[in-house]
Amino acid sequence: MIALVGQVNGLGLLAAASPPGEGGGGFLSGPLLPMGMVFLLIYFMVIRPSRNRQKALQAMISKLTRGDKVITNGGIHGMVVGITDDIIQVRVADQVTIEVSRNAIAAKQPSEEGET
């Protein structure tokens, strides 16, 4: 018990004997600055490009017209034959038309140059 008290007193003396110039370093040089830098890095490399892609996709979907060739999220290729507020009718084969949600459109196929 006496040895334990001596060790605790010794630790207190070591802490009190540290030189006055070696402090914590301040508020911004602590863990806040690196965490902020990591957040900014994630924002500019992940979040911002994702938002830009989403805006471009929404703009493309809003400009769809009859006759445009599209690809759905499920990988189905077809031609737009009808558009309502939330539903797009896509012809995938002769006399085969499916209805998909606007959110199910993944991309617009580029038009072929030889097409009329």
XYZ file of C-alpha atoms in Angstrom:
116
model
C 0.000 0.000 0.000
C 2.829 2.396 0.897
C 4.628 1.520 -2.346
C 1.473 2.352 -4.336
C 1.162 5.763 -2.654
C 4.821 6.439 -3.436
C 4.252 5.622 -7.111
C 1.224 7.906 -7.310
C 3.206 10.733 -5.676
C 6.053 10.107 -8.119
C 3.690 10.412 -11.084
C 2.448 13.723 -9.761
C 5.998 15.018 -9.509
C 6.756 13.942 -13.078
C 3.696 15.746 -14.394
C 4.518 18.904 -12.466
C 8.130 18.886 -13.687
C 7.327 19.199 -17.417
C 8.782 22.318 -19.075
C 6.316 25.190 -19.551
C 6.858 25.554 -23.340
C 5.435 22.162 -24.319
C 1.683 22.684 -24.198
C -1.200 21.157 -26.118
C -0.554 23.299 -29.161
C -3.845 25.153 -29.416
C -7.313 24.510 -30.741
C -6.634 24.222 -34.491
C -3.481 22.143 -34.309
C -5.268 19.423 -32.371
C -7.446 16.763 -33.964
C -9.932 19.294 -35.404
C -7.749 20.413 -38.313
C -6.988 16.917 -39.694
C -10.639 15.897 -39.322
C -11.727 19.005 -41.215
C -9.236 18.307 -43.977
C -10.492 14.723 -44.315
C -14.084 15.971 -44.530
C -13.157 18.471 -47.266
C -11.302 15.771 -49.176
C -14.302 13.436 -49.013
C -16.650 16.264 -50.021
C -14.673 17.238 -53.122
C -13.850 13.671 -54.195
C -17.118 11.855 -53.435
C -20.112 13.993 -52.529
C -19.785 16.845 -55.030
C -19.194 14.675 -58.148
C -22.104 12.448 -57.116
C -24.411 15.466 -56.899
C -23.245 16.684 -60.307
C -23.921 13.275 -61.890
C -27.380 13.172 -60.290
C -28.228 16.655 -61.611
C -27.052 15.711 -65.113
C -29.145 12.515 -65.032
C -32.258 14.422 -63.912
C -31.714 16.983 -66.692
C -31.363 14.195 -69.272
C -34.527 12.454 -68.042
C -36.523 15.691 -68.145
C -35.488 16.228 -71.803
C -36.507 12.756 -73.011
C -38.815 12.724 -76.022
C -40.579 10.059 -78.053
C -38.131 8.148 -80.209
C -35.159 8.455 -77.844
C -33.311 5.227 -77.171
C -32.736 4.593 -73.468
C -31.200 2.066 -71.103
C -32.916 1.252 -67.809
C -31.212 0.530 -64.500
C -31.993 -3.137 -65.098
C -30.082 -3.088 -68.394
C -33.109 -3.139 -70.706
C -32.569 -1.279 -73.977
C -35.525 0.256 -75.742
C -37.143 3.233 -77.426
C -39.376 5.751 -75.680
C -42.907 5.614 -77.115
C -44.839 7.464 -74.423
C -44.184 9.811 -71.527
C -46.413 10.815 -68.615
C -45.570 12.563 -65.353
C -44.000 9.557 -63.602
C -44.129 6.740 -66.174
C -42.191 6.244 -69.396
C -43.369 3.655 -71.906
C -40.451 1.887 -73.556
C -40.737 -0.376 -76.610
C -38.238 -3.210 -76.197
C -39.301 -5.357 -79.172
C -41.976 -5.431 -81.865
C -45.329 -5.077 -80.132
C -43.697 -5.312 -76.680
C -43.987 -2.155 -74.585
C -43.113 -1.865 -70.918
C -43.806 0.925 -68.469
C -40.971 2.062 -66.242
C -40.626 4.799 -63.676
C -38.670 7.893 -64.668
C -36.208 6.979 -61.917
C -35.522 3.648 -63.646
C -33.875 5.323 -66.646
C -30.093 5.039 -66.347
C -28.883 6.560 -69.612
C -29.797 7.709 -73.068
C -28.175 5.800 -75.900
C -26.235 7.972 -78.311
C -27.995 8.267 -81.652
C -26.413 6.422 -84.539
C -25.259 8.629 -87.409
C -26.786 6.461 -90.152
C -30.235 6.652 -88.587
C -33.039 8.790 -90.061
